[in-house]
Amino acid sequence: MRWMKRLAAAVFLVASFFSAGPAAAADNYPSRPIRLLHGFAAGGAADTLSRIIADGLSKKLGQPIIVEAKPGAGGNIAADAVAKAAPDGYTIGLVTGAHAISAATYKSLSYQPAESFYMISTLVYYALVIAVRNDYPAKSLGELIAVAKQKPGSLSFGSVGFGSTHHLAGELLNAMAGIDIVHVPYRGDSQSITALLGGEVPVIVGTPVLLGPQIASGAVRGLAVTSPSRTALLPNVPTVQEAGIKDYDVRTWAGLLAPKGTAPAIIAALNTATLEALRDPELKQRLETAVGGEVGGSTPDEMKKLIETEIAKWSGVVERAKIPKI
C-alpha cells in the first residue's frame, strides 16, 4: 500500500510539472538568449533594422538578442524557419512589407503569412521614391504620366526585383493613373540606380536612403514619394497624391513576429519590451535614419490586421496587372 501511494505521488508530481511547464516558462521568460531571424542580405535595410531593435530589446529583456540572416526568396526562407521553430519565445522574426506581398505573388507557401504566426509589433514605416535622371524631360510625375499616356508601353521603370514592394508600387501607379510603364527587375537598389544613371531605364522606384544622396547631388530628380505625406528625408519631393492620383498610398514596413502557439504571456512581454524600446529617442532616431521613415509600434492584433489588409491590396494589384505567380 505504501509503495502504491509513493507511485501515485510521483505520477502526480510529473503530471503537475508538464501541465505547468508553459506557464512556468512564461513566468521565467527570458532566461537565455533569443534568436532574431530576418530574410535579407547582411548589411541591408532589414539587417540594419534587426540589429538596432535587437540592441533595444536586449536592454529591456536582460538577455542577448542574436541576429541571424537567412536570405532568399524575398524573405520566405527566414519566415518559414520562424514558422517551424519551437513556440517558446526564443526564436522570433523581423519581416517587412514583402511578407504580405509573398501571399500575392507566390502560387503556394509552406506557411500562411497571417495565420502561421503570432504578431508582436510593427516597428517602422517608410515610403519609396519614384525618380528619373535629372536631365529627363519630365520634370514632375504629372508630366511623366502625360508622356506615358501618349505612348503606352514605351516607357520602363526599374525596381529591386520582381514581386518587390518597389515593383508593385509601380504597378499600382499604372493601374490608378491608367498608364502602362513596363517593369524591369534588377538585383537591388544599387543596380537599379546604376541602370537609371546609365540610361538603361528612364524611371526607377527606390528607397529614400539610397536615392537621397543622388537627389541632393543633382544627378537624380525625385518626382514623387509614395506615402500620403511628404517625408522628412526628402521634404521637397511631392507625393503621388499631389500629382492627382487620389488615395495612392504605398509604404513598406518592418515588424516582429513569433511562431504560432507562443504563450500569450511571452507575446505580451515581447510587445511591451518592443514598445518601450521604440520610445527611446536614440533608438527611434537610429531606426528612422536607417530607412528614412517613421517609427510606429502596434498591438499584435493591429499588426495582423495590417498584414491581412496588405495581402488583399497586393493580391488585387497582381491580378489587375496579370503578373504571373512564382
GROMACS .gro file of C-alpha atoms in nm:
model
  326
    1MET     CA    1   0.000   0.000   0.000
    2ARG     CA    2   0.286   0.240   0.089
    3TRP     CA    3   0.453   0.161  -0.248
    4MET     CA    4   0.130   0.241  -0.433
    5LYS     CA    5   0.096   0.575  -0.251
    6ARG     CA    6   0.454   0.671  -0.342
    7LEU     CA    7   0.393   0.578  -0.707
    8ALA     CA    8   0.073   0.786  -0.717
    9ALA     CA    9   0.257   1.083  -0.565
   10ALA     CA   10   0.534   1.052  -0.825
   11VAL     CA   11   0.283   1.038  -1.110
   12PHE     CA   12   0.108   1.346  -0.970
   13LEU     CA   13   0.436   1.540  -0.949
   14VAL     CA   14   0.533   1.450  -1.307
   15ALA     CA   15   0.187   1.544  -1.437
   16SER     CA   16   0.199   1.870  -1.246
   17PHE     CA   17   0.539   1.952  -1.392
   18PHE     CA   18   0.427   1.905  -1.752
   19SER     CA   19   0.093   2.082  -1.710
   20ALA     CA   20   0.263   2.381  -1.550
   21GLY     CA   21   0.557   2.379  -1.792
   22PRO     CA   22   0.442   2.651  -2.037
   23ALA     CA   23   0.319   2.878  -1.759
   24ALA     CA   24   0.644   2.835  -1.568
   25ALA     CA   25   0.842   2.901  -1.886
   26ALA     CA   26   0.645   3.219  -1.948
   27ASP     CA   27   0.697   3.334  -1.589
   28ASN     CA   28   1.075   3.295  -1.623
   29TYR     CA   29   1.096   3.441  -1.973
   30PRO     CA   30   1.350   3.515  -2.099
   31SER     CA   31   1.610   3.301  -1.927
   32ARG     CA   32   1.852   3.263  -2.220
   33PRO     CA   33   1.948   3.437  -2.547
   34ILE     CA   34   1.683   3.495  -2.817
   35ARG     CA   35   1.737   3.447  -3.192
   36LEU     CA   36   1.605   3.717  -3.424
   37LEU     CA   37   1.584   3.593  -3.784
   38HIS     CA   38   1.536   3.803  -4.095
   39GLY     CA   39   1.531   3.704  -4.461
   40PHE     CA   40   1.757   3.953  -4.635
   41ALA     CA   41   2.126   4.009  -4.705
   42ALA     CA   42   2.363   4.117  -4.430
   43GLY     CA   43   2.417   4.493  -4.434
   44GLY     CA   44   2.081   4.569  -4.599
   45ALA     CA   45   1.790   4.762  -4.453
   46ALA     CA   46   1.630   4.460  -4.281
   47ASP     CA   47   1.963   4.357  -4.130
   48THR     CA   48   2.027   4.711  -4.005
   49LEU     CA   49   1.677   4.737  -3.855
   50SER     CA   50   1.717   4.394  -3.691
   51ARG     CA   51   2.040   4.491  -3.521
   52ILE     CA   52   1.903   4.823  -3.397
   53ILE     CA   53   1.589   4.671  -3.245
   54ALA     CA   54   1.789   4.374  -3.111
   55ASP     CA   55   2.002   4.618  -2.915
   56GLY     CA   56   1.693   4.785  -2.771
   57LEU     CA   57   1.517   4.459  -2.684
   58SER     CA   58   1.828   4.317  -2.522
   59LYS     CA   59   1.840   4.613  -2.284
   60LYS     CA   60   1.472   4.576  -2.197
   61LEU     CA   61   1.464   4.195  -2.161
   62GLY     CA   62   1.804   4.146  -2.000
   63GLN     CA   63   1.918   3.879  -2.247
   64PRO     CA   64   2.128   3.890  -2.566
   65ILE     CA   65   1.932   3.906  -2.893
   66ILE     CA   66   2.128   3.724  -3.164
   67VAL     CA   67   2.052   3.845  -3.518
   68GLU     CA   68   2.068   3.578  -3.785
   69ALA     CA   69   2.022   3.643  -4.159
   70LYS     CA   70   1.857   3.373  -4.370
   71PRO     CA   71   1.838   3.548  -4.708
   72GLY     CA   72   1.648   3.422  -5.008
   73ALA     CA   73   1.308   3.406  -5.177
   74GLY     CA   74   1.210   3.757  -5.073
   75GLY     CA   75   1.229   3.675  -4.703
   76ASN     CA   76   1.034   3.348  -4.731
   77ILE     CA   77   1.319   3.123  -4.615
   78ALA     CA   78   1.351   3.307  -4.286
   79ALA     CA   79   0.972   3.327  -4.239
   80ASP     CA   80   0.947   2.951  -4.291
   81ALA     CA   81   1.220   2.894  -4.031
   82VAL     CA   82   1.034   3.109  -3.777
   83ALA     CA   83   0.702   2.938  -3.850
   84LYS     CA   84   0.861   2.596  -3.785
   85ALA     CA   85   1.058   2.700  -3.476
   86ALA     CA   86   0.958   2.595  -3.126
   87PRO     CA   87   0.692   2.840  -2.997
   88ASP     CA   88   0.887   2.916  -2.682
   89GLY     CA   89   0.977   3.281  -2.743
   90TYR     CA   90   1.342   3.208  -2.817
   91THR     CA   91   1.308   3.238  -3.194
   92ILE     CA   92   1.139   3.547  -3.336
   93GLY     CA   93   1.148   3.710  -3.678
   94LEU     CA   94   1.170   4.052  -3.837
   95VAL     CA   95   0.959   4.078  -4.153
   96THR     CA   96   0.899   4.361  -4.398
   97GLY     CA   97   0.621   4.454  -4.639
   98ALA     CA   98   0.748   4.171  -4.861
   99HIS     CA   99   0.594   3.928  -4.609
  100ALA     CA  100   0.243   4.022  -4.720
  101ILE     CA  101   0.339   4.055  -5.086
  102SER     CA  102   0.458   3.692  -5.090
  103ALA     CA  103   0.099   3.578  -5.037
  104ALA     CA  104   0.004   3.767  -5.354
  105THR     CA  105   0.298   3.669  -5.574
  106TYR     CA  106   0.365   3.304  -5.486
  107LYS     CA  107   0.148   3.016  -5.603
  108SER     CA  108   0.197   2.846  -5.269
  109LEU     CA  109   0.394   2.896  -4.948
  110SER     CA  110   0.494   2.648  -4.679
  111TYR     CA  111   0.332   2.881  -4.422
  112GLN     CA  112   0.046   3.130  -4.407
  113PRO     CA  113   0.175   3.490  -4.370
  114ALA     CA  114  -0.103   3.591  -4.129
  115GLU     CA  115  -0.207   3.263  -3.969
  116SER     CA  116   0.121   3.079  -3.907
  117PHE     CA  117   0.248   3.342  -3.663
  118TYR     CA  118   0.160   3.542  -3.357
  119MET     CA  119   0.241   3.904  -3.426
  120ILE     CA  120   0.441   4.112  -3.177
  121SER     CA  121   0.452   4.472  -3.308
  122THR     CA  122   0.528   4.685  -3.609
  123LEU     CA  123   0.848   4.889  -3.586
  124VAL     CA  124   0.877   5.142  -3.867
  125TYR     CA  125   0.706   5.256  -4.186
  126TYR     CA  126   0.880   5.411  -4.486
  127ALA     CA  127   0.791   5.537  -4.831
  128LEU     CA  128   0.954   5.477  -5.168
  129VAL     CA  129   1.058   5.733  -5.430
  130ILE     CA  130   0.971   5.749  -5.800
  131ALA     CA  131   1.274   5.905  -5.966
  132VAL     CA  132   1.425   5.994  -6.304
  133ARG     CA  133   1.766   6.113  -6.414
  134ASN     CA  134   1.799   6.488  -6.374
  135ASP     CA  135   1.819   6.551  -6.749
  136TYR     CA  136   1.499   6.358  -6.825
  137PRO     CA  137   1.238   6.578  -6.999
  138ALA     CA  138   0.957   6.509  -6.749
  139LYS     CA  139   1.003   6.749  -6.457
  140SER     CA  140   0.712   6.618  -6.248
  141LEU     CA  141   0.513   6.300  -6.201
  142GLY     CA  142   0.222   6.462  -6.381
  143GLU     CA  143   0.443   6.522  -6.686
  144LEU     CA  144   0.570   6.163  -6.673
  145ILE     CA  145   0.213   6.031  -6.664
  146ALA     CA  146   0.127   6.250  -6.964
  147VAL     CA  147   0.419   6.105  -7.162
  148ALA     CA  148   0.316   5.751  -7.065
  149LYS     CA  149  -0.040   5.813  -7.180
  150GLN     CA  150   0.078   5.947  -7.517
  151LYS     CA  151   0.295   5.641  -7.583
  152PRO     CA  152   0.160   5.336  -7.391
  153GLY     CA  153   0.425   5.073  -7.326
  154SER     CA  154   0.713   5.292  -7.447
  155LEU     CA  155   0.849   5.372  -7.100
  156SER     CA  156   1.001   5.136  -6.844
  157PHE     CA  157   1.075   5.153  -6.474
  158GLY     CA  158   1.340   4.968  -6.275
  159SER     CA  159   1.300   4.813  -5.931
  160VAL     CA  160   1.494   4.597  -5.687
  161GLY     CA  161   1.328   4.286  -5.826
  162PHE     CA  162   1.017   4.104  -5.935
  163GLY     CA  163   0.747   4.092  -5.670
  164SER     CA  164   0.912   4.356  -5.451
  165THR     CA  165   0.720   4.643  -5.293
  166HIS     CA  166   0.906   4.867  -5.540
  167HIS     CA  167   0.774   4.662  -5.834
  168LEU     CA  168   0.416   4.659  -5.710
  169ALA     CA  169   0.427   5.031  -5.626
  170GLY     CA  170   0.494   5.091  -5.996
  171GLU     CA  171   0.216   4.853  -6.100
  172LEU     CA  172  -0.027   5.026  -5.865
  173LEU     CA  173   0.065   5.360  -6.025
  174ASN     CA  174  -0.002   5.204  -6.366
  175ALA     CA  175  -0.345   5.089  -6.253
  176MET     CA  176  -0.450   5.408  -6.075
  177ALA     CA  177  -0.313   5.650  -6.338
  178GLY     CA  178  -0.432   5.445  -6.637
  179ILE     CA  179  -0.083   5.408  -6.787
  180ASP     CA  180   0.147   5.124  -6.894
  181ILE     CA  181   0.508   5.169  -6.785
  182VAL     CA  182   0.690   4.837  -6.827
  183HIS     CA  183   0.869   4.685  -6.528
  184VAL     CA  184   1.240   4.593  -6.546
  185PRO     CA  185   1.372   4.400  -6.243
  186TYR     CA  186   1.725   4.445  -6.108
  187ARG     CA  187   1.914   4.285  -5.821
  188GLY     CA  188   1.887   4.550  -5.552
  189ASP     CA  189   1.866   4.926  -5.525
  190SER     CA  190   2.229   4.987  -5.627
  191GLN     CA  191   2.184   4.809  -5.961
  192SER     CA  192   1.861   4.991  -6.037
  193ILE     CA  193   2.024   5.329  -5.962
  194THR     CA  194   2.319   5.237  -6.185
  195ALA     CA  195   2.074   5.143  -6.461
  196LEU     CA  196   1.895   5.478  -6.424
  197LEU     CA  197   2.218   5.680  -6.436
  198GLY     CA  198   2.339   5.474  -6.733
  199GLY     CA  199   2.021   5.534  -6.932
  200GLU     CA  200   1.900   5.172  -6.931
  201VAL     CA  201   1.565   5.280  -6.784
  202PRO     CA  202   1.413   5.629  -6.763
  203VAL     CA  203   1.239   5.572  -6.428
  204ILE     CA  204   1.304   5.374  -6.110
  205VAL     CA  205   1.126   5.314  -5.782
  206GLY     CA  206   1.379   5.315  -5.497
  207THR     CA  207   1.432   5.390  -5.130
  208PRO     CA  208   1.479   5.742  -4.989
  209VAL     CA  209   1.801   5.640  -4.811
  210LEU     CA  210   1.979   5.530  -5.129
  211LEU     CA  211   1.824   5.787  -5.363
  212GLY     CA  212   1.860   6.077  -5.121
  213PRO     CA  213   2.231   6.142  -5.191
  214GLN     CA  214   2.172   6.115  -5.567
  215ILE     CA  215   1.888   6.367  -5.544
  216ALA     CA  216   2.098   6.600  -5.326
  217SER     CA  217   2.387   6.585  -5.576
  218GLY     CA  218   2.158   6.678  -5.866
  219ALA     CA  219   2.218   6.353  -6.057
  220VAL     CA  220   1.863   6.231  -5.996
  221ARG     CA  221   1.528   6.407  -5.964
  222GLY     CA  222   1.273   6.272  -5.723
  223LEU     CA  223   0.933   6.303  -5.890
  224ALA     CA  224   0.723   6.174  -5.602
  225VAL     CA  225   0.726   5.982  -5.276
  226THR     CA  226   0.471   5.704  -5.243
  227SER     CA  227   0.339   5.792  -4.897
  228PRO     CA  228   0.031   6.014  -4.839
  229SER     CA  229   0.251   6.288  -4.688
  230ARG     CA  230   0.599   6.412  -4.766
  231THR     CA  231   0.893   6.252  -4.589
  232ALA     CA  232   1.134   6.427  -4.352
  233LEU     CA  233   1.428   6.290  -4.550
  234LEU     CA  234   1.304   6.441  -4.881
  235PRO     CA  235   1.080   6.733  -4.782
  236ASN     CA  236   1.097   6.895  -5.127
  237VAL     CA  237   0.975   6.588  -5.314
  238PRO     CA  238   0.595   6.592  -5.355
  239THR     CA  239   0.368   6.292  -5.304
  240VAL     CA  240   0.196   6.084  -5.571
  241GLN     CA  241  -0.133   6.216  -5.436
  242GLU     CA  242  -0.016   6.573  -5.502
  243ALA     CA  243   0.013   6.473  -5.868
  244GLY     CA  244  -0.360   6.397  -5.867
  245ILE     CA  245  -0.358   6.022  -5.800
  246LYS     CA  246  -0.611   6.026  -5.517
  247ASP     CA  247  -0.574   5.764  -5.240
  248TYR     CA  248  -0.241   5.632  -5.372
  249ASP     CA  249  -0.053   5.502  -5.068
  250VAL     CA  250   0.245   5.268  -5.068
  251ARG     CA  251   0.454   5.241  -4.754
  252THR     CA  252   0.662   4.942  -4.677
  253TRP     CA  253   0.717   4.849  -4.313
  254ALA     CA  254   0.901   4.623  -4.072
  255GLY     CA  255   0.767   4.432  -3.774
  256LEU     CA  256   0.834   4.147  -3.534
  257LEU     CA  257   0.652   3.814  -3.509
  258ALA     CA  258   0.683   3.476  -3.337
  259PRO     CA  259   0.576   3.119  -3.416
  260LYS     CA  260   0.207   3.041  -3.373
  261GLY     CA  261   0.143   2.881  -3.035
  262THR     CA  262   0.381   3.105  -2.841
  263ALA     CA  263   0.239   3.166  -2.493
  264PRO     CA  264   0.028   3.485  -2.470
  265ALA     CA  265   0.237   3.599  -2.172
  266ILE     CA  266   0.553   3.579  -2.382
  267ILE     CA  267   0.394   3.771  -2.670
  268ALA     CA  268   0.281   4.035  -2.420
  269ALA     CA  269   0.633   4.058  -2.274
  270LEU     CA  270   0.786   4.099  -2.621
  271ASN     CA  271   0.526   4.358  -2.721
  272THR     CA  272   0.584   4.560  -2.404
  273ALA     CA  273   0.963   4.547  -2.447
  274THR     CA  274   0.934   4.649  -2.814
  275LEU     CA  275   0.708   4.947  -2.745
  276GLU     CA  276   0.933   5.061  -2.461
  277ALA     CA  277   1.239   5.034  -2.688
  278LEU     CA  278   1.066   5.235  -2.962
  279ARG     CA  279   1.005   5.518  -2.715
  280ASP     CA  280   1.379   5.560  -2.661
  281PRO     CA  281   1.475   5.879  -2.854
  282GLU     CA  282   1.817   5.749  -2.963
  283LEU     CA  283   1.686   5.414  -3.088
  284LYS     CA  284   1.394   5.587  -3.261
  285GLN     CA  285   1.632   5.817  -3.446
  286ARG     CA  286   1.854   5.524  -3.549
  287LEU     CA  287   1.559   5.331  -3.692
  288GLU     CA  288   1.420   5.631  -3.879
  289THR     CA  289   1.761   5.726  -4.018
  290ALA     CA  290   1.822   5.368  -4.138
  291VAL     CA  291   1.524   5.371  -4.375
  292GLY     CA  292   1.420   5.735  -4.399
  293GLY     CA  293   1.089   5.653  -4.235
  294GLU     CA  294   0.884   5.692  -3.920
  295VAL     CA  295   0.877   5.466  -3.615
  296GLY     CA  296   0.538   5.317  -3.536
  297GLY     CA  297   0.463   5.043  -3.285
  298SER     CA  298   0.138   4.848  -3.263
  299THR     CA  299  -0.056   4.581  -3.079
  300PRO     CA  300  -0.028   4.223  -3.210
  301ASP     CA  301  -0.385   4.247  -3.345
  302GLU     CA  302  -0.309   4.572  -3.529
  303MET     CA  303  -0.007   4.415  -3.697
  304LYS     CA  304  -0.209   4.111  -3.803
  305LYS     CA  305  -0.477   4.339  -3.948
  306LEU     CA  306  -0.209   4.530  -4.140
  307ILE     CA  307  -0.078   4.209  -4.296
  308GLU     CA  308  -0.429   4.090  -4.388
  309THR     CA  309  -0.510   4.427  -4.546
  310GLU     CA  310  -0.181   4.430  -4.739
  311ILE     CA  311  -0.238   4.076  -4.870
  312ALA     CA  312  -0.579   4.178  -5.007
  313LYS     CA  313  -0.440   4.500  -5.156
  314TRP     CA  314  -0.144   4.341  -5.334
  315SER     CA  315  -0.343   4.040  -5.450
  316GLY     CA  316  -0.570   4.285  -5.632
  317VAL     CA  317  -0.272   4.463  -5.791
  318VAL     CA  318  -0.118   4.133  -5.905
  319GLU     CA  319  -0.449   4.022  -6.055
  320ARG     CA  320  -0.516   4.350  -6.236
  321ALA     CA  321  -0.161   4.369  -6.373
  322LYS     CA  322  -0.174   4.000  -6.474
  323ILE     CA  323   0.158   3.936  -6.302
  324PRO     CA  324   0.240   3.564  -6.324
  325LYS     CA  325   0.282   3.399  -5.985
  326ILE     CA  326   0.609   3.235  -5.893
   0.00000   0.00000   0.00000
